[in-house]
Tab-separated table of C-alpha atoms and ligand atoms in Angstrom:
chain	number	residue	atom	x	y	z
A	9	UNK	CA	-5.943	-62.719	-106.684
A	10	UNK	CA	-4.393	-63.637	-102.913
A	11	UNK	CA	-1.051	-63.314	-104.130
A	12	UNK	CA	0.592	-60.671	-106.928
A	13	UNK	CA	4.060	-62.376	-107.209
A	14	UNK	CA	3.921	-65.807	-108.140
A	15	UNK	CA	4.658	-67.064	-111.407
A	16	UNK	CA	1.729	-69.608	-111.327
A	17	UNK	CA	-1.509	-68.155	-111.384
A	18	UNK	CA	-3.842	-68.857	-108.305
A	19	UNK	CA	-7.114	-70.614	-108.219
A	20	UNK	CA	-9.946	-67.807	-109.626
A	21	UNK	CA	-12.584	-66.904	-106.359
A	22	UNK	CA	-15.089	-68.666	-108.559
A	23	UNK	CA	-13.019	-72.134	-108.666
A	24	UNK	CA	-12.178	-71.444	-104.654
A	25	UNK	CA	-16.155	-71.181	-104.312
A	26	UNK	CA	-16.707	-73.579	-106.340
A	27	UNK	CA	-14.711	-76.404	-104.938
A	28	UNK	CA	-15.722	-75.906	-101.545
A	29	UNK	CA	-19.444	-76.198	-102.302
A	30	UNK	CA	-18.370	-79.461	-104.451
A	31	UNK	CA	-19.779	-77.720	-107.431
A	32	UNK	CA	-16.871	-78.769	-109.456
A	33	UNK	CA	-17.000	-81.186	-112.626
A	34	UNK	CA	-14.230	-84.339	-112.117
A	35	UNK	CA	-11.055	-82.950	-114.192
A	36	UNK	CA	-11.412	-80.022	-112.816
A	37	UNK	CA	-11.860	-80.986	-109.252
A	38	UNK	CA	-8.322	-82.725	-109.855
A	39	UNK	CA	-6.820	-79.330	-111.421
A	40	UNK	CA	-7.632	-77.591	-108.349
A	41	UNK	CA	-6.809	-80.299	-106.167
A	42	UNK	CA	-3.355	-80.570	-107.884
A	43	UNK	CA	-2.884	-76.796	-107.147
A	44	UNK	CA	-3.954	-77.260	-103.820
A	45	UNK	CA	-1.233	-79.968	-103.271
A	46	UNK	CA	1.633	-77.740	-104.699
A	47	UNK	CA	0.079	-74.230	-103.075
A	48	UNK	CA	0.549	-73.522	-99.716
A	49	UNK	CA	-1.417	-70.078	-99.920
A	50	UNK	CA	-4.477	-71.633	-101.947
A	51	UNK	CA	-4.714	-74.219	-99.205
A	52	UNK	CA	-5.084	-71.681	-96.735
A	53	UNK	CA	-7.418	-69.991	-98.310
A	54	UNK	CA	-9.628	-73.150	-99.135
A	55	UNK	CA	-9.469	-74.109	-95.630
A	56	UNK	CA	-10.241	-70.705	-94.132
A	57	UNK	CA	-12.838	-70.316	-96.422
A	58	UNK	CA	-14.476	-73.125	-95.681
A	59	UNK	CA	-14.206	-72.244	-91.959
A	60	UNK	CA	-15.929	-69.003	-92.694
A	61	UNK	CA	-19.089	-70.601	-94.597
A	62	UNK	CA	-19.842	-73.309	-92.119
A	63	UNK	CA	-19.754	-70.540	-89.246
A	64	UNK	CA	-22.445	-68.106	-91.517
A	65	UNK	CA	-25.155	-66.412	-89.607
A	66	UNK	CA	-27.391	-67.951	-92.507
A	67	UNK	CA	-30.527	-65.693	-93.418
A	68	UNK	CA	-32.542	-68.589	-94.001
A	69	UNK	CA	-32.188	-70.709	-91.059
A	70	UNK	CA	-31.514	-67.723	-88.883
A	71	UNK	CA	-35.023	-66.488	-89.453
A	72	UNK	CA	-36.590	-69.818	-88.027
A	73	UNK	CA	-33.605	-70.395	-85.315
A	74	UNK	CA	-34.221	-67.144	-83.345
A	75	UNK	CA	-37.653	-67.784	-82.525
A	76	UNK	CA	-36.917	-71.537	-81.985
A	77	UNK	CA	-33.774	-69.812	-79.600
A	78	UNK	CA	-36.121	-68.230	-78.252
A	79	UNK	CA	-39.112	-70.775	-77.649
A	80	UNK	CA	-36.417	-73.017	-76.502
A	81	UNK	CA	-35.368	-70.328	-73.912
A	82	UNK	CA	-38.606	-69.860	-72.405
A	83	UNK	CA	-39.801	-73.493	-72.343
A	84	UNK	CA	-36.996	-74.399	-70.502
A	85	UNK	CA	-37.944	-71.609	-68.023
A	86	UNK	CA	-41.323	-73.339	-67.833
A	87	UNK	CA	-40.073	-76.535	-67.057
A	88	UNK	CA	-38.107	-75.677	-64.516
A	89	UNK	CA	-40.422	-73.595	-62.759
A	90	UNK	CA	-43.826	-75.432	-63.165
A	91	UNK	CA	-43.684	-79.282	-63.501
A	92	UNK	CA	-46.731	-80.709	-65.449
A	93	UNK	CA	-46.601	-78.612	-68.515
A	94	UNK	CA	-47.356	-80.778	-71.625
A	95	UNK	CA	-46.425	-78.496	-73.983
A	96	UNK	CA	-43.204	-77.327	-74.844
A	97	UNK	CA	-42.069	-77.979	-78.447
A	98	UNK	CA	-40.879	-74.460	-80.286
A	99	UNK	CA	-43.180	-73.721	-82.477
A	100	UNK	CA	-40.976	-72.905	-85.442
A	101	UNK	CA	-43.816	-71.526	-87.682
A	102	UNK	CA	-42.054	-72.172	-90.927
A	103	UNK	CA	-41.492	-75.520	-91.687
A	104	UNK	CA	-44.637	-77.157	-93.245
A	105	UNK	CA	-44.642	-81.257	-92.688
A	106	UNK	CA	-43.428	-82.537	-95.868
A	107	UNK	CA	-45.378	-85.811	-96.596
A	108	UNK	CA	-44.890	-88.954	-95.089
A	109	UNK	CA	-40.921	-89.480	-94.742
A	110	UNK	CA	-40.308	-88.532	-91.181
A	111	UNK	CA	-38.666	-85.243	-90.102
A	112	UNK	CA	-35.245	-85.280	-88.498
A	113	UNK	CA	-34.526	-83.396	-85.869
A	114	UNK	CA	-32.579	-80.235	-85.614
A	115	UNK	CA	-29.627	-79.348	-83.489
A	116	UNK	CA	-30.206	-75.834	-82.431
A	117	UNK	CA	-28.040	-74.954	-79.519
A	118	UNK	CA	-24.752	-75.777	-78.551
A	119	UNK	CA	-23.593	-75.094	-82.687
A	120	UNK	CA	-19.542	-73.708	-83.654
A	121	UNK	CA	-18.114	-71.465	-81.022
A	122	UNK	CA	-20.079	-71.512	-77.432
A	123	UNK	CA	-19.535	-69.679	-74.679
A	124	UNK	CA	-21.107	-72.014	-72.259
A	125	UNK	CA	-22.298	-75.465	-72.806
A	126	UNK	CA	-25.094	-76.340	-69.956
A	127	UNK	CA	-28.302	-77.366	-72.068
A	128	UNK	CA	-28.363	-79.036	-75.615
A	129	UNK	CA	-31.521	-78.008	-77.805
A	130	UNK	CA	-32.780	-79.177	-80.968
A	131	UNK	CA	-36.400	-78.880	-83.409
A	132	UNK	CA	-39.374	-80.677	-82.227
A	133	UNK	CA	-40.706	-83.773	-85.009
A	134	UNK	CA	-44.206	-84.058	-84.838
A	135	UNK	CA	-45.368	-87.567	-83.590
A	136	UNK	CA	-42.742	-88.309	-81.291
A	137	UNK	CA	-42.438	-89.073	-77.674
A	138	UNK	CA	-38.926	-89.614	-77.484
A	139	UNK	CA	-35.916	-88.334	-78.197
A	140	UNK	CA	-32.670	-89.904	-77.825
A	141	UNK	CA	-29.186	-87.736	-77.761
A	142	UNK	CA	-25.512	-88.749	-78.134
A	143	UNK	CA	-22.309	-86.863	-77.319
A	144	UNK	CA	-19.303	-87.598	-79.298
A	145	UNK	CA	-15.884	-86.538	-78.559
A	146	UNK	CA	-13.069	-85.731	-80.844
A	147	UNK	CA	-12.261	-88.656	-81.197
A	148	UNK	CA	-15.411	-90.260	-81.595
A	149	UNK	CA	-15.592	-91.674	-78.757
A	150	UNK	CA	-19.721	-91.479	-77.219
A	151	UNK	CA	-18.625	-89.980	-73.496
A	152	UNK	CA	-22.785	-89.666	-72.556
A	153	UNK	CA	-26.291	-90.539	-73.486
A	154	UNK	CA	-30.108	-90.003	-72.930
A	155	UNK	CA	-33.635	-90.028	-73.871
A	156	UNK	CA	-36.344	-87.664	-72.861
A	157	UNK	CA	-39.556	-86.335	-73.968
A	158	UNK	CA	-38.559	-82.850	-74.108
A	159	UNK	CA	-36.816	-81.439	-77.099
A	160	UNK	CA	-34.136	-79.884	-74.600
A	161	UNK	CA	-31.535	-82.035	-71.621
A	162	UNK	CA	-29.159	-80.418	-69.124
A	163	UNK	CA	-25.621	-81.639	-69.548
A	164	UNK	CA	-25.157	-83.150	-66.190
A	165	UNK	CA	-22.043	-81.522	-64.363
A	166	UNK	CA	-20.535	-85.243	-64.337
A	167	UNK	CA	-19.608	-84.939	-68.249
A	168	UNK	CA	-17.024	-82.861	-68.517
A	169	UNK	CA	-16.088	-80.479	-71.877
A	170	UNK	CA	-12.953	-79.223	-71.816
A	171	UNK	CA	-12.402	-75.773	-73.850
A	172	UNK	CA	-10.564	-75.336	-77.459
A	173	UNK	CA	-11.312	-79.083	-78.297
A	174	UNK	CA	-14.326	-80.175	-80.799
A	175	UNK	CA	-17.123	-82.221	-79.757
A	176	UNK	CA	-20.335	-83.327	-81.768
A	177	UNK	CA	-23.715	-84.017	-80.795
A	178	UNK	CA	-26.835	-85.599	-82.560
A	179	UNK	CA	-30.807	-85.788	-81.604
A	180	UNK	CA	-32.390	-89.064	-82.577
A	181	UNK	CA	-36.340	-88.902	-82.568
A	182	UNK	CA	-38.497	-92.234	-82.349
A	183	UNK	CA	-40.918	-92.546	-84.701
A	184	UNK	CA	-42.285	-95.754	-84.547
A	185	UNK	CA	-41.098	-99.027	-82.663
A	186	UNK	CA	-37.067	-98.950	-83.004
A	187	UNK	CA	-37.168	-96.579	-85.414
A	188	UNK	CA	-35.294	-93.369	-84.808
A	189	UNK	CA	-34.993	-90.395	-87.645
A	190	UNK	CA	-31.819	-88.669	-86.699
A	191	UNK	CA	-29.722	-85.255	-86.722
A	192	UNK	CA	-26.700	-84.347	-88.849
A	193	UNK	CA	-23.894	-85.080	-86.411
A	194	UNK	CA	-23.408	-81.138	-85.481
A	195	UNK	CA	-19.928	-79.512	-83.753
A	196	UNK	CA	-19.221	-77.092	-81.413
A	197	UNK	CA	-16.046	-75.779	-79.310
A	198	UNK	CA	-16.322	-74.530	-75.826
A	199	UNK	CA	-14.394	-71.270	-75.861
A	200	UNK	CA	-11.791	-70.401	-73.349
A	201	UNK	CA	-12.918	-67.652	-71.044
A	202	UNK	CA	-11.453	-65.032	-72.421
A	203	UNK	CA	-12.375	-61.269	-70.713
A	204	UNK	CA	-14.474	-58.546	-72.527
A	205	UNK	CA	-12.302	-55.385	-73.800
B	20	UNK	CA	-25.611	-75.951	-112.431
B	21	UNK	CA	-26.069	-71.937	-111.952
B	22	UNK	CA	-27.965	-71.112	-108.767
B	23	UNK	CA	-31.157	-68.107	-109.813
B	24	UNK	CA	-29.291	-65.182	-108.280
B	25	UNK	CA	-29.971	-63.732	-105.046
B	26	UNK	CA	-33.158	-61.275	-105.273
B	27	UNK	CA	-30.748	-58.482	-103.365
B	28	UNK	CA	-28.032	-58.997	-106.357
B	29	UNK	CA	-30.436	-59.431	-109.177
B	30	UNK	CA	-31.764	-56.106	-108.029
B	31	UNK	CA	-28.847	-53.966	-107.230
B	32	UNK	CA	-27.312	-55.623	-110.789
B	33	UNK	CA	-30.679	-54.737	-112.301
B	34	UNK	CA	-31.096	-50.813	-111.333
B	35	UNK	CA	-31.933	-48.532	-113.820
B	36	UNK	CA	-30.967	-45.235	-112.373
B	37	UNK	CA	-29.389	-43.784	-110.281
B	38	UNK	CA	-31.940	-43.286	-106.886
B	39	UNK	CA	-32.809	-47.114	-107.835
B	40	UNK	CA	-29.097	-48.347	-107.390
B	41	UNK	CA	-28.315	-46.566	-104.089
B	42	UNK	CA	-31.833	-48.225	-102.897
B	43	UNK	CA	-30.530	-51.512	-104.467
B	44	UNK	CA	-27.390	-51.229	-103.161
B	45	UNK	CA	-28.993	-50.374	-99.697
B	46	UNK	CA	-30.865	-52.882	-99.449
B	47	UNK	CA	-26.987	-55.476	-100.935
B	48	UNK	CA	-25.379	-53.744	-97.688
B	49	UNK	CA	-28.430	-54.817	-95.045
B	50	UNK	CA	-28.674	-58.471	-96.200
B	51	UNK	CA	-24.642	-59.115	-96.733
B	52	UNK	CA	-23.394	-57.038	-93.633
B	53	UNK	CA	-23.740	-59.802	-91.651
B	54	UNK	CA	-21.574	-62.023	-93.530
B	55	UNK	CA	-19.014	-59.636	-94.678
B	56	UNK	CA	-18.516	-58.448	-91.186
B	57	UNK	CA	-17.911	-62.202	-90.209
B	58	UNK	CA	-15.236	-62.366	-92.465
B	59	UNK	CA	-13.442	-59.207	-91.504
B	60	UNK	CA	-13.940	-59.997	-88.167
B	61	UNK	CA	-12.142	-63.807	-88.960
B	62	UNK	CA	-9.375	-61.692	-90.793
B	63	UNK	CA	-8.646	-58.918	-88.483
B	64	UNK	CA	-7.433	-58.832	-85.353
B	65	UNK	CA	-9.055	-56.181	-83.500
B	66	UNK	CA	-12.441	-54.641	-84.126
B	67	UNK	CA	-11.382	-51.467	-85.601
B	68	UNK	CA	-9.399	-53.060	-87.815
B	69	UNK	CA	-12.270	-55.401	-89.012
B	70	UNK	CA	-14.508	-52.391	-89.530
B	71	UNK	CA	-11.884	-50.876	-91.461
B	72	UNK	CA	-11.530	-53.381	-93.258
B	73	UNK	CA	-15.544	-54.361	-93.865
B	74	UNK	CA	-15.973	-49.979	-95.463
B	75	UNK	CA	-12.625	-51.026	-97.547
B	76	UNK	CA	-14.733	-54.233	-99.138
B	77	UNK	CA	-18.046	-52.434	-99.357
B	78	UNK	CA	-16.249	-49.422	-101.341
B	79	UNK	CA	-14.289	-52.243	-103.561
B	80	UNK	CA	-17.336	-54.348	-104.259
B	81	UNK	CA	-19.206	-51.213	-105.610
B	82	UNK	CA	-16.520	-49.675	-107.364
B	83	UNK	CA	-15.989	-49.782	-111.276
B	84	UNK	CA	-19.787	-50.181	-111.920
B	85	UNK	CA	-20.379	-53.034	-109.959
B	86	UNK	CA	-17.438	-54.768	-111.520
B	87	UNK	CA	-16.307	-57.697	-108.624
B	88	UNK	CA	-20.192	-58.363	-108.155
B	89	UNK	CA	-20.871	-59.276	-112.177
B	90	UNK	CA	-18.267	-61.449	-111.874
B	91	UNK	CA	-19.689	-63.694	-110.155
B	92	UNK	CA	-22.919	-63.805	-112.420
B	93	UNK	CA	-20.273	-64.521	-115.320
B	94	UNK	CA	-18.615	-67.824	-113.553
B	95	UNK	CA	-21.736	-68.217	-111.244
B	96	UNK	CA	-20.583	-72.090	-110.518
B	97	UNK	CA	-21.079	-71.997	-106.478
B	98	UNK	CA	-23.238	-70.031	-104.216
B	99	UNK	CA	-23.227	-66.561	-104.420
B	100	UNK	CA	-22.800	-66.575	-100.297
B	101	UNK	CA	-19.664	-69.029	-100.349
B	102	UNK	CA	-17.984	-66.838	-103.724
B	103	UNK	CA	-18.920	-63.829	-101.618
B	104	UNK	CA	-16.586	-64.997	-98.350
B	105	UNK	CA	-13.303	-65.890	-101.101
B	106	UNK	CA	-14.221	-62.304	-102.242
B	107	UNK	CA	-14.258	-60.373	-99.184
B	108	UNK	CA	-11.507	-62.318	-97.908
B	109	UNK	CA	-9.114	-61.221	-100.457
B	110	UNK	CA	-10.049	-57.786	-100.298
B	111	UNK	CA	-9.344	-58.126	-96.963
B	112	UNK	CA	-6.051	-59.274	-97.129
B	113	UNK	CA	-5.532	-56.492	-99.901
B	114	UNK	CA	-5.812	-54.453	-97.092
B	115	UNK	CA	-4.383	-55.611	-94.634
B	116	UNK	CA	-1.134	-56.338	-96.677
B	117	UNK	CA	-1.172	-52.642	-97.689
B	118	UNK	CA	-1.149	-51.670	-94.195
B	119	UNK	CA	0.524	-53.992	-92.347
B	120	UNK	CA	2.877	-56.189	-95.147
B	121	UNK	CA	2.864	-59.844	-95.302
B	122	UNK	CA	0.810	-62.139	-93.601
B	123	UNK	CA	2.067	-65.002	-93.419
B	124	UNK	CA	4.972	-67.495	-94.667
B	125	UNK	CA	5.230	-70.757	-96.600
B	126	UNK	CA	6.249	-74.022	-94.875
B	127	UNK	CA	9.862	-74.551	-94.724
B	128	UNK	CA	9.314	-78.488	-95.784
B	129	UNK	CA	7.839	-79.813	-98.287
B	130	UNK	CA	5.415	-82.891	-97.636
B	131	UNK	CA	7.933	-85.810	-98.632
B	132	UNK	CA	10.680	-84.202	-96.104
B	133	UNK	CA	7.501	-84.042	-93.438
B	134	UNK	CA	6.653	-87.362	-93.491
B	135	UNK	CA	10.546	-88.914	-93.976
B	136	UNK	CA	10.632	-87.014	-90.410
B	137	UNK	CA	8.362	-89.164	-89.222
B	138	UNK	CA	8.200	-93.007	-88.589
B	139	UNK	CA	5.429	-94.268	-90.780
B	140	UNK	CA	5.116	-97.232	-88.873
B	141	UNK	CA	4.445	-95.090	-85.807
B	142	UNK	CA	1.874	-92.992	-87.421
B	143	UNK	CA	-0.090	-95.638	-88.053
B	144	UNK	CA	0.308	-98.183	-84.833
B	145	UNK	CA	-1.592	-97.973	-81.920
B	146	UNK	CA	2.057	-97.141	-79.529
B	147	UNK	CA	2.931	-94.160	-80.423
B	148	UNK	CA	6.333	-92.597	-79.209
B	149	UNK	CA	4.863	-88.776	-79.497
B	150	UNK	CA	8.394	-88.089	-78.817
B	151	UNK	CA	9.474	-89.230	-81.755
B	152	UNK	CA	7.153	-87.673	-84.411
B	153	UNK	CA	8.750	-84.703	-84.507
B	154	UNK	CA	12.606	-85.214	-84.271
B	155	UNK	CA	14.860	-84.784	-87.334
B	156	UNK	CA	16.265	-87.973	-88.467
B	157	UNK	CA	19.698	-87.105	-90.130
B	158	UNK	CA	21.954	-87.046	-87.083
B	159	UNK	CA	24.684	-88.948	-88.630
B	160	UNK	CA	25.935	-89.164	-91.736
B	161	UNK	CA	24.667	-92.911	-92.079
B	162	UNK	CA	20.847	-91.531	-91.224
B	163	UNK	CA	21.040	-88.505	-93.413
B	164	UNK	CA	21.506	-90.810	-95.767
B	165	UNK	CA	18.428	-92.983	-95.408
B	166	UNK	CA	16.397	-90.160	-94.736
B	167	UNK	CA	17.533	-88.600	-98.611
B	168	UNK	CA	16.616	-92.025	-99.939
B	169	UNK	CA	13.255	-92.422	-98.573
B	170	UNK	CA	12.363	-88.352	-99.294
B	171	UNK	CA	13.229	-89.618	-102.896
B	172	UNK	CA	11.279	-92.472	-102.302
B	173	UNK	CA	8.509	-90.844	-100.776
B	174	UNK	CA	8.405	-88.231	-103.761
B	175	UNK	CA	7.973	-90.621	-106.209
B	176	UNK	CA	5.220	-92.931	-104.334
B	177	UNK	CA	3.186	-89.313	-103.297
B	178	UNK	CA	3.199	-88.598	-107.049
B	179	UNK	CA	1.669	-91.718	-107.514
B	180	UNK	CA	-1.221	-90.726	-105.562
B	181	UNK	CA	-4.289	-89.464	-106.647
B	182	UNK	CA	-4.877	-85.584	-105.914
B	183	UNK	CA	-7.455	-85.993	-103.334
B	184	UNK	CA	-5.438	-88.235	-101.280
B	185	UNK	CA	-2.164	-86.202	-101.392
B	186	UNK	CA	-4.017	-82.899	-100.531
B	187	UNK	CA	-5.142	-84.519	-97.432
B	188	UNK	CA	-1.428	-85.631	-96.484
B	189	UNK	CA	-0.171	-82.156	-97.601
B	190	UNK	CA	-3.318	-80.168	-94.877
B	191	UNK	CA	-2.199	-82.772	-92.456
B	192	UNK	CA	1.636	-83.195	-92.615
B	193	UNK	CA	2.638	-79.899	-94.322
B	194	UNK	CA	0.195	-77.586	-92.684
B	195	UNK	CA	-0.411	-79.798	-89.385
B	196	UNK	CA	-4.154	-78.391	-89.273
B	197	UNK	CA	-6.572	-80.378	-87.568
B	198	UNK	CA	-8.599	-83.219	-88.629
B	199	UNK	CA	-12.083	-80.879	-88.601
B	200	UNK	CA	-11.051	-78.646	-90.835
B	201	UNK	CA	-9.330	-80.914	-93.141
B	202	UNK	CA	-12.692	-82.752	-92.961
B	203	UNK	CA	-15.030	-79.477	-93.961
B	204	UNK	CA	-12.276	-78.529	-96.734
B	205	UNK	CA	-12.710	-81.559	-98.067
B	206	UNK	CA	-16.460	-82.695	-98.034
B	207	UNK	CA	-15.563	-85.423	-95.301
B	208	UNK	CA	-19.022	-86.527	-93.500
B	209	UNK	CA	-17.377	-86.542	-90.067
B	210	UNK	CA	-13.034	-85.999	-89.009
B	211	UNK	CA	-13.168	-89.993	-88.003
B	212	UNK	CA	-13.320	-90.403	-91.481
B	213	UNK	CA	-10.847	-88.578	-92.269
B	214	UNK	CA	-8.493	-90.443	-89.560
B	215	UNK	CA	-9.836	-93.577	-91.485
B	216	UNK	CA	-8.522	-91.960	-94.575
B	217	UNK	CA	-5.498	-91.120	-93.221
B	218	UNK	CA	-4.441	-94.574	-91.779
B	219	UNK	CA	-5.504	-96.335	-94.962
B	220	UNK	CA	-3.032	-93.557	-96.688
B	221	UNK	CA	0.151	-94.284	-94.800
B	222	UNK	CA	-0.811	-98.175	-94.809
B	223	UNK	CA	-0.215	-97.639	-98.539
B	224	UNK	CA	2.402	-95.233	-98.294
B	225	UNK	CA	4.420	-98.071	-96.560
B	226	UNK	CA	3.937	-100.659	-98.428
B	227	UNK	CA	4.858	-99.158	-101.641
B	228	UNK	CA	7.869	-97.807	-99.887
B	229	UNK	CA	8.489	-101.884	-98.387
B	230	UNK	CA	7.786	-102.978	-102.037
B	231	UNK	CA	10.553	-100.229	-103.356
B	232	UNK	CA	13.065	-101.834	-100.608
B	233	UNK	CA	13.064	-98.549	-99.039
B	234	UNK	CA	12.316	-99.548	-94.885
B	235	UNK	CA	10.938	-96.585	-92.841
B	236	UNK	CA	13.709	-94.088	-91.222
B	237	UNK	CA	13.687	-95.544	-87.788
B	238	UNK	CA	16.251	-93.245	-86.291
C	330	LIG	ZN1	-2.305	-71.007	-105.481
């Protein structure tokens, strides 16, 4: 229980869990949200919990990103070393192609917290030529656009992203004339430079 | 609507003996580390602390015959990783009270005295004062008065609303937390439409106040 001296009993872990994953059945979605109103420490906790589970290393995704991270990393050595190379999706390895609805593609890198926000990465879809990628600010606002072939784009120094404030990003693929399969809109922060201890 | 446990759990819950539980519970500690150092790490200040605090929740969670840990396959409504933050969260800030007291305090104001602060009819225009969002409107006896009748007022229209909607003007006016986490705590797609949410909210908020006689507390 977060708290041992209130009259009121708390929300159980399981409810807590259970209402941030939307797991919850109607009337008791409104119990909890009535306690939520009323409970300042219950709120906290929903909304620090919910924090914590969106930022999860998760195992499953984790175990496709790194090599993607990686794949990304050298590929965009390649290209900017040796012009001319055709090839330079990730190879991901563990995502079969799942009939005929059209894959979206994936935001990989920047995601939550970054340190550094230069390139913007994301999944290759198979049969595409084209991507397409929007940059949202915090307000919602698109401050910059593009489309390229490559499944990675420099930021160009001209758009600026200031540090401590959100900003979302999405990958559009084309895959077929005017049609475009896109990305979940994804967020990240750029931290403030803070030195190592 | 019971997710099939994680193998890790299943296995550790499943041991038979001894040597087959410390293996189990080996194997628990490799896959969860990650995410039970994430949340020490979001609770604690420095990085001793946090590891101090991640032995503290490894010890609890295996303590009492796997007690904290069957719990979860006896409510078993949300994922086990999501029930397994709320868990090691609390233990956390078991610890951490014991150590180091309280953590942290209550708003002084309630949402209806929040918002009577505030000019609706500024929070939803386009031209807003930000100078006067936050001042106190009872500066003379005439305006404390106003500002008691529309709290009153304001009480009894919030009560009015369903719980979704007031737990969004509680996160944002009581707790003043920002539009992306209100928006992840509660299942928004994006925070624009939560801002969409809000505006329609204090649109209502207004006119039920207008329609009570009660005006907004322009200072
Ligand atoms: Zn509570």
């Amino acid at each position: 229980m977060p708290a041992d001296d209130m009259a009121a009993p708390h929300l159980e872990a399981g409810e807590v869990a259970a209402y941030i994953d939307r797991r919850l059945a109607p009337a008791e979605r409104d119990r909890v949200e009535k306690h939520l109103s009323a409970c300042h420490e219950c709120r906290g906790e929903v909304i620090e919990v919910a924090h914590v589970a969106r930022t999860l290393p998760r195992r499953r995704r984790w175990h496709w990103l790194a090599p993607a991270v990686a794949a990304a990393a050298v590929i965009l050595f390649i290209v900017a070393t040796s012009k001319g190379i055709q090839q330079f999706t990730p190879d991901t390895g563990h995502r079969g192609e799942q009939g005929t609805a059209p894959v979206a593609p994936v935001p990989v890198a920047p995601a939550g917290p970054v340190a550094t926000v230069d390139t913007l990465l994301w999944s290759s879809v198979p049969h595409t030529n084209r991507y397409r990628v929007r940059l949202f600010d915090a307000d919602g606002a698109m401050i910059w656009q593009t489309q390229t072939r490559d499944t990675a784009v420099a930021l160009p120094t001209s758009v600026r992203v200031n540090p401590g404030v959100p900003y979302y990003w999405r990958a559009e693929a084309r895959v077929g004339v005017e049609r475009w399969v896109e990305s979940p809109l994804t967020e990240f922060t750029l931290l403030a430079y803070r030195p190592r201890q | 609507m019971a997710d099939a446990l994680p193998a890790e759990l299943s296995r550790l819950l499943g041991a038979g003996d001894a040597p087959a539980r410390d293996e189990a519970w080996a194997g628990f500690v490799r896959s969860y580390s990650p995410l039970l150092i994430h949340v020490t790490r979001f609770v604690c200040r420095s990085h001793d602390a946090a590891m101090d605090a991640y032995a503290f929740v490894l010890e609890q969670l295996r303590q009492d015959d796997l007690r904290r840990l069957r719990a979860y396959v006896a409510d078993g409504r949300s994922k086990f990783t999501t029930w397994l933050v709320v868990v090691a969260r609390r233990l956390c800030l078991d610890h951490y009270r014991q150590r180091y007291g309280r953590v942290r305090e209550a708003p002084a104001d309630q949402l209806e005295t929040r918002l009577a602060r505030r000019r609706l009819a500024d929070l939803v225009a386009d031209d807003v004062d930000p100078a006067s969002l936050s001042q106190p409107v009872g500066t003379s006896p005439d305006t404390e008065m106003r500002a008691g009748e529309l709290r009153a007022a304001l009480r009894t229209v919030l009560a009015e609303l369903p719980s979704r909607d007031r737990l969004l003007l509680t996160f944002r006016f009581e707790d003043d937390l920002p539009v992306r986490d209100i928006a992840h705590a509660l299942g928004f797609p994006t925070p624009f439409h939560v801002y969409r949410r809000l505006n329609r909210l204090l649109e209502v908020l207004r006119r039920s106040l207008a329609r009570r006689g009660v005006e907004d507390a322009s200072p």
